Short mmCIF file of C-alpha atoms and ligand atoms in Angstrom, two decimals:
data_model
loop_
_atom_site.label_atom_id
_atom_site.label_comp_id
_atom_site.label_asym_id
_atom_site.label_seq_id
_atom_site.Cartn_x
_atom_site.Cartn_y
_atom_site.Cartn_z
CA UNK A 526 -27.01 -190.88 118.84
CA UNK A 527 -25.67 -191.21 122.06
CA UNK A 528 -22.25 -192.40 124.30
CA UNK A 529 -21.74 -195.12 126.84
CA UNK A 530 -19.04 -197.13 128.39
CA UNK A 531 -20.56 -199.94 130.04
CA UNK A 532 -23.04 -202.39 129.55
CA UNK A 533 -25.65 -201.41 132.31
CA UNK A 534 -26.08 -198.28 129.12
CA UNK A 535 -26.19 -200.39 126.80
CA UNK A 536 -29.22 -202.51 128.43
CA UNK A 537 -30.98 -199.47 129.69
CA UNK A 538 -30.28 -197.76 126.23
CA UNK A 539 -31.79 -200.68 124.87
CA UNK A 540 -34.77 -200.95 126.69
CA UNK A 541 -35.71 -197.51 125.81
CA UNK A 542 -34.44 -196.74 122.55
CA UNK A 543 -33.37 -199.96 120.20
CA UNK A 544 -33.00 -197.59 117.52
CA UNK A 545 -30.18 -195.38 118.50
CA UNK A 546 -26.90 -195.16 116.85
CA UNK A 547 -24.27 -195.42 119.78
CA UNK A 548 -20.89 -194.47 120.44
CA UNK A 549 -18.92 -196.32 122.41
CA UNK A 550 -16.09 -194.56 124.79
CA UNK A 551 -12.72 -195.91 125.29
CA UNK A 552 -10.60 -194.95 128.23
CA UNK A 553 -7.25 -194.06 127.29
CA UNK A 554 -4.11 -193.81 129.83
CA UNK A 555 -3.78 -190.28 129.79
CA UNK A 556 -1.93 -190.24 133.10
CA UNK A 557 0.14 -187.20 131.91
CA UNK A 558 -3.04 -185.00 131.12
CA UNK A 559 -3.62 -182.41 133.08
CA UNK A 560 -7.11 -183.12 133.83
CA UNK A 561 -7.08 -187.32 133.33
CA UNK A 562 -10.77 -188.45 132.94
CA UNK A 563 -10.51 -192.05 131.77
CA UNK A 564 -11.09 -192.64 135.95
CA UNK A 565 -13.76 -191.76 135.67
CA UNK A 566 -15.53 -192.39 131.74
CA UNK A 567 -14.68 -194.94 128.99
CA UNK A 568 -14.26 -198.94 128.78
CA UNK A 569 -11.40 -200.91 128.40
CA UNK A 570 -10.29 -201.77 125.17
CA UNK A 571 -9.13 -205.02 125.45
CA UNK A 572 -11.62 -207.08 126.50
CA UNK A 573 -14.54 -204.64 127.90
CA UNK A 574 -15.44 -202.70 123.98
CA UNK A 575 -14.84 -206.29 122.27
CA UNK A 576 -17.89 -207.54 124.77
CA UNK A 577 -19.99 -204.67 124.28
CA UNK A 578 -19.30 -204.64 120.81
CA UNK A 579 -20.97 -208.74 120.80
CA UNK A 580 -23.78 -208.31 123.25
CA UNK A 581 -25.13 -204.73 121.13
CA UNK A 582 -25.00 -207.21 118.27
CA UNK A 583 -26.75 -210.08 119.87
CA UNK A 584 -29.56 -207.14 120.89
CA UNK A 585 -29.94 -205.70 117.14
CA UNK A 586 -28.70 -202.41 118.33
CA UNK A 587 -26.39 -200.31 116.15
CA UNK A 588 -22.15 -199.50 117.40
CA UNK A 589 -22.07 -196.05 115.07
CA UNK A 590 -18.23 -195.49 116.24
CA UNK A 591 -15.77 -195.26 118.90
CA UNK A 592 -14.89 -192.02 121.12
CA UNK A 593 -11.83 -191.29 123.48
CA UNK A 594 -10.97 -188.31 125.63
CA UNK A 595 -7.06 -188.07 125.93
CA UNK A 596 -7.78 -186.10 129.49
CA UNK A 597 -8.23 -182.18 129.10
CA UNK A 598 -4.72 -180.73 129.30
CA UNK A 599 -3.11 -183.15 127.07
CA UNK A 600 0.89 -183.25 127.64
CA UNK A 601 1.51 -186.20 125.30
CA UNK A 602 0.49 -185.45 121.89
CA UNK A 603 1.31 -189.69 121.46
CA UNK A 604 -1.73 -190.26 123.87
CA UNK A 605 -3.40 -189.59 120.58
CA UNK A 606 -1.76 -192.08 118.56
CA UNK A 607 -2.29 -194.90 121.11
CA UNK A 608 -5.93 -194.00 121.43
CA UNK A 609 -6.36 -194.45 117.35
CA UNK A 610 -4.32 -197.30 116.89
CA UNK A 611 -6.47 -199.16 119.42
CA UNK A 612 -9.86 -197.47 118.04
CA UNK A 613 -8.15 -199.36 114.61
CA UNK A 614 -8.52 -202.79 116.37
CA UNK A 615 -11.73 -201.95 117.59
CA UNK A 616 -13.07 -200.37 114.52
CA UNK A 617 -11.97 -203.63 112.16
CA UNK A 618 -14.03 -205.97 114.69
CA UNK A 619 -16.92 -203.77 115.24
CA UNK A 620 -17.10 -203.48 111.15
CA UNK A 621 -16.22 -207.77 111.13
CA UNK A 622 -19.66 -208.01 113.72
CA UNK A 623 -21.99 -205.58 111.10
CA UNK A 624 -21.73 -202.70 113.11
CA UNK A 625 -21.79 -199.12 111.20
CA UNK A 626 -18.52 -198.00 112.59
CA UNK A 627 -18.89 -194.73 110.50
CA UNK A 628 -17.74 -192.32 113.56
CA UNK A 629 -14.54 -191.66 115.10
CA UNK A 630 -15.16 -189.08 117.65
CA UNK A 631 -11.40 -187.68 118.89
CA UNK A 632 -12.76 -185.83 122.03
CA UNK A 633 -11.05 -182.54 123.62
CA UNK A 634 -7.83 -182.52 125.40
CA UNK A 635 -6.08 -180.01 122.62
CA UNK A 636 -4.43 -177.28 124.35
CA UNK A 637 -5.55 -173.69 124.77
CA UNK A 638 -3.12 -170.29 124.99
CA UNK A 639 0.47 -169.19 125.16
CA UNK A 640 1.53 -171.95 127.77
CA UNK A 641 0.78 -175.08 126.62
CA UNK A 642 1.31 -174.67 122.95
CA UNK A 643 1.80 -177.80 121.66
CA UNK A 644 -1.24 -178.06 119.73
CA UNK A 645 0.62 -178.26 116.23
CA UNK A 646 2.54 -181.33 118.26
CA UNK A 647 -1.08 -182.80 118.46
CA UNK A 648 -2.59 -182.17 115.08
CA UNK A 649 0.27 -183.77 113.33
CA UNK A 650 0.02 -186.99 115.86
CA UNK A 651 -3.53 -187.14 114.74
CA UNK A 652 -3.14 -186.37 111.20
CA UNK A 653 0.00 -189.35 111.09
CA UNK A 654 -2.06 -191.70 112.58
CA UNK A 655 -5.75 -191.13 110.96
CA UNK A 656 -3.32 -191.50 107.87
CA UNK A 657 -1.69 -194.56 108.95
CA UNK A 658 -5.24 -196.27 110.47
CA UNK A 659 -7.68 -194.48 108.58
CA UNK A 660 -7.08 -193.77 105.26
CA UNK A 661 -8.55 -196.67 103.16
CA UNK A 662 -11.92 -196.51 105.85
CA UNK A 663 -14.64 -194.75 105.04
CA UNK A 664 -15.12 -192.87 108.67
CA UNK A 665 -16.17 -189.51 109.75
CA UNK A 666 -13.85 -187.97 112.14
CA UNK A 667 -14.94 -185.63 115.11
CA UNK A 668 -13.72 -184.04 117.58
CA UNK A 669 -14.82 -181.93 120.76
CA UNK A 670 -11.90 -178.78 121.71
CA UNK A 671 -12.85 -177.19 124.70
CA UNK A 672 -9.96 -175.53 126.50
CA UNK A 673 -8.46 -174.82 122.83
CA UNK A 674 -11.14 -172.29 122.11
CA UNK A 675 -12.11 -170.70 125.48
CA UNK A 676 -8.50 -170.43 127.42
CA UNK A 677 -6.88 -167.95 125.44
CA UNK A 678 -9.56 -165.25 124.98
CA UNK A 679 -10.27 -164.46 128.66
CA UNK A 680 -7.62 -162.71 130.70
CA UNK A 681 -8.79 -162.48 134.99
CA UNK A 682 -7.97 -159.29 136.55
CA UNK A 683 -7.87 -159.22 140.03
CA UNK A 684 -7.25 -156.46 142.73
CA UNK A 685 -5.10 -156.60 145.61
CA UNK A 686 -7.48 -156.48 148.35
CA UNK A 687 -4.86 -156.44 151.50
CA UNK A 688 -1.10 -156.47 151.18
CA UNK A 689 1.40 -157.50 154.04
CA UNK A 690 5.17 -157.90 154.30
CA UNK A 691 6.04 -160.12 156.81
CA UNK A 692 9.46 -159.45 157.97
CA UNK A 693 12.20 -162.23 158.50
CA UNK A 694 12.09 -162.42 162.25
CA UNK A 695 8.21 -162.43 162.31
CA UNK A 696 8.47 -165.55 159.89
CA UNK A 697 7.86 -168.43 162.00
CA UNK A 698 9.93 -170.91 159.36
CA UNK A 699 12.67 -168.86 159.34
CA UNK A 700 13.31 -170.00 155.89
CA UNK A 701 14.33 -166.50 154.35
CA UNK A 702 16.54 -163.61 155.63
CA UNK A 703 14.64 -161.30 153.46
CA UNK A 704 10.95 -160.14 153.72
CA UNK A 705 8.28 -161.88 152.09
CA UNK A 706 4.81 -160.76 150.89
CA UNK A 707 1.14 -162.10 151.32
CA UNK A 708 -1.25 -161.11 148.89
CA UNK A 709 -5.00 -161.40 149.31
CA UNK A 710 -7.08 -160.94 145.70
CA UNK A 711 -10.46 -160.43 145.45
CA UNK A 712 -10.55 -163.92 143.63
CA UNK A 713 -9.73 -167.32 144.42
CA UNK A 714 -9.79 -170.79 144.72
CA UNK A 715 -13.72 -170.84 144.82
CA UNK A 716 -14.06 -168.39 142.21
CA UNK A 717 -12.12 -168.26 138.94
CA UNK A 718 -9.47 -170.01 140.28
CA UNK A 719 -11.05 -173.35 141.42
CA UNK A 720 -9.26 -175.34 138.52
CA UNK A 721 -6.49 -175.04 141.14
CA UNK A 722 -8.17 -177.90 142.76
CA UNK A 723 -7.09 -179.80 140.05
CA UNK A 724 -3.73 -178.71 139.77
CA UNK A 725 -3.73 -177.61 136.52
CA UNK A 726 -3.44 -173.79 136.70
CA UNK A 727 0.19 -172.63 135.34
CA UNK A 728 -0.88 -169.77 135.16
CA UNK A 729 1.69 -166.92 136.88
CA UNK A 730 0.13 -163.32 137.80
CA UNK A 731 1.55 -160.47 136.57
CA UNK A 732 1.39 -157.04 138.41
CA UNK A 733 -0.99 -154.59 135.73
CA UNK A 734 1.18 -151.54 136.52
CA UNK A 735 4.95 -152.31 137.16
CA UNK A 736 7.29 -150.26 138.30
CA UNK A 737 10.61 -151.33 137.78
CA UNK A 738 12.17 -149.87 140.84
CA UNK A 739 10.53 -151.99 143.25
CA UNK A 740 11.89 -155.18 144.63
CA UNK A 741 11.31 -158.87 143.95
CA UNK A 742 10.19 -160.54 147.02
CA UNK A 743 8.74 -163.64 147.64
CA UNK A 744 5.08 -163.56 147.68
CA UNK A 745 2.30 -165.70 148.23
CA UNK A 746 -1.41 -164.74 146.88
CA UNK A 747 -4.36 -165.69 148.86
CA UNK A 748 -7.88 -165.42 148.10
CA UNK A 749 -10.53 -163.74 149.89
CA UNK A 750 -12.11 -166.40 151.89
CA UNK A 751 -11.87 -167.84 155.42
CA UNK A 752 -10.14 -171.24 154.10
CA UNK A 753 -6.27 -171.59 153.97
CA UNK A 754 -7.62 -174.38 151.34
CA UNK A 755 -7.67 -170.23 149.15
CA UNK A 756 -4.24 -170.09 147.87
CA UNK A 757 -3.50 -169.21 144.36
CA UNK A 758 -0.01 -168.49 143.88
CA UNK A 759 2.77 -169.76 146.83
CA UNK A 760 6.77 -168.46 147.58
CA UNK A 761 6.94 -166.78 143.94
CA UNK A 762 8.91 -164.16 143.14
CA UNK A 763 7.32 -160.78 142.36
CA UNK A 764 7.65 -157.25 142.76
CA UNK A 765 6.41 -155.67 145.60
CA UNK A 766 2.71 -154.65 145.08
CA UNK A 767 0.49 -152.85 147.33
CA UNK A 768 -2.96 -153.05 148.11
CA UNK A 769 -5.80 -151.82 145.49
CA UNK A 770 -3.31 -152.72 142.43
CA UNK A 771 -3.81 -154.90 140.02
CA UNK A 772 -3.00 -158.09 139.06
CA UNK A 773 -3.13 -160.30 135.93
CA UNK A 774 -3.50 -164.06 134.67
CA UNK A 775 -3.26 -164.74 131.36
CA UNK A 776 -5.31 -168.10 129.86
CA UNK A 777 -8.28 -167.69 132.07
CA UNK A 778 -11.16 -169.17 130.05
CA UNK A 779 -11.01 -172.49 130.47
CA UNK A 780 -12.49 -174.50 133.87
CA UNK A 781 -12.61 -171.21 135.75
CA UNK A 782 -15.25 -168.95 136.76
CA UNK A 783 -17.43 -172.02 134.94
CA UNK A 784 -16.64 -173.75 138.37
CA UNK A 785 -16.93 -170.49 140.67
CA UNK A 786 -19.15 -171.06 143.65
CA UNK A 787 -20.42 -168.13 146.08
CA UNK A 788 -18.68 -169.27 149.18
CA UNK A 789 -18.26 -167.29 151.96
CA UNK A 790 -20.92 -164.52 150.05
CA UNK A 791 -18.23 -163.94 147.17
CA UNK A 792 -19.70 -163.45 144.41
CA UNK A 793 -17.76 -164.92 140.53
CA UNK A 794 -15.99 -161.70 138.58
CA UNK A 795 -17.90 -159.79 136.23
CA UNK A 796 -17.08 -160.12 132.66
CA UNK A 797 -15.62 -157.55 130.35
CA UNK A 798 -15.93 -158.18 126.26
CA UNK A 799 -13.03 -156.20 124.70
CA UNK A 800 -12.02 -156.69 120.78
CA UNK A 801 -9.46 -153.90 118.82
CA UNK A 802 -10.98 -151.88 116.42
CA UNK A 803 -8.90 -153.68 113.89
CA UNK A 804 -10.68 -156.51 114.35
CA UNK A 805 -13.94 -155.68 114.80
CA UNK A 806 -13.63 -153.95 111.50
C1 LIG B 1932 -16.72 -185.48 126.79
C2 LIG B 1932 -15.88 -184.27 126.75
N1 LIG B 1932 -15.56 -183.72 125.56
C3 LIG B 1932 -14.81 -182.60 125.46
C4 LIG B 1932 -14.35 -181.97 126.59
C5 LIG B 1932 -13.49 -180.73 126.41
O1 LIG B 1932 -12.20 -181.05 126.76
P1 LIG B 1932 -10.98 -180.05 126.57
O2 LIG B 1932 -11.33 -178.78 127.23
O3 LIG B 1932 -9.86 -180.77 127.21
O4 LIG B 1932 -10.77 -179.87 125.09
C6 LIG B 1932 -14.62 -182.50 127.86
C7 LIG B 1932 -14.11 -181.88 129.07
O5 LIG B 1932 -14.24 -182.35 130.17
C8 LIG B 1932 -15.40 -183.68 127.94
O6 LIG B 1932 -15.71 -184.22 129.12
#
């Protein structure tokens, strides 16, 4: 069993294995996602899925079901609604062709840890609508979490390799009348951070050891590299650190040191494994 979104698949597919059961991707708009990938994977589910749906009939070769990715990150738990209400349409006429149509594959997008919690939001958009489209069809529903499982387990630690204030008349903007910080972190943008090339990092760092004496001041944190490109955090307010502390991001599991290169001979964090006692018991 296997996906594919355009016909070129489907031929070569065909010419290889006539037997297969396939699955056929939709793209959904998922604009509001924070990782969109219907750029770059599904068919269009107007006319495109309708065509492939006829010409894998005219070959003899099997339409199992209809996937969808709402875009990892998802921000709109409706995306998921929209997705299966068209998967309905598409569903009825691959069934109306003689097509198995016995999988509805719901792909990731569900979010992971404290700051995008609005996975109850999702389930019950999905549950509404496999209810409203689904219920009288004999289908077998899957689905593919990714970020829901791995982002909350895995907090980064990072040390404060250098630490500078930069006083107001040194800063060439002149845009504060107070200090400000730069922070360089052993960790960055190519490392565990490089979901940052995305844009979808919220994630805030959080000084390990605070002391609640010191001041607030705004701070930006750099990575260790030679690129400026190496900026994880910008004009954020945070109490004054200095160098060799610590510093902490929460959510960290998801697209992070997965996508950590060795640029400029850094090498991706170690990992810890850490569980209570409670729970290991
Ligand atoms: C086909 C497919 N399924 C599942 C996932 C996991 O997505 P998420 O982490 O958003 O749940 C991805 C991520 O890119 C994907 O490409």
């Amino acid at each position: 069993m296997m996906t594919l979104d355009s016909r070129e698949e489907l031929l070569k597919i065909h010419e290889i294995y006539p037997k297969a059961d396939l699955i056929i991707r939709l793209a959904t708009s998922d604009k509001s996602a924070m990782t969109p990938l219907s750029g770059k994977f599904g068919a269009e589910g107007t006319r495109q899925i309708p065509d492939l749906l006829m010409e894998a009939k005219k070959l003899g070769q099997n339409i199992a079901g209809i996937s969808f990715h709402v875009g990892s990150g998802c921000r709109d738990p409706t995306s998921f609604r929209r997705a299966l209400e068209q998967v309905k349409t598409l569903y009825d006429f691959g069934k109306s062709l003689g097509h198995s149509m016995q999988i509805i594959d719901i792909g990731g997008g569900f979010p992971g840890g404290k700051l995008n919690a609005n996975f109850e939001d999702c389930a019950k958009e999905i549950r509404d609508s496999l209810r409203d489209y689904f219920s009288t069809k004999n289908v077998q529903v899957l689905a593919e979490p990714g970020r829901y499982f791995s982002a909350a387990p895995f907090t980064l630690c990072a040390n404060v390799i250098h630490s500078m204030e930069v006083p107001p008349e040194y800063d060439e903007t002149r845009s504060s009348t107070e200090s400000c910080m730069k922070y360089y972190l052993n960790d960055g943008v190519f490392g565990s951070f490089a979901c940052k090339f995305n844009l979808y990092l919220h994630s805030e760092g959080v000084p390990l050891n605070p002391k609640p004496d010191r001041p607030n001041l705004r701070s930006t944190i750099f990575g260790p590299t030679c690129d400026t490109w190496d900026k994880i955090e910008e004009d954020r307010l945070i109490e004054k650190m200095n160098t060799n502390e610590w510093i902490y991001y929460i959510d960290m599991g998801a697209y992070s040191c997965a996508c950590a290169s060795n640029f400029n001979g850094f090498r991706p964090p170690e990992h810890l494994f850490a569980i209570s006692q409670e729970n290991w018991f």
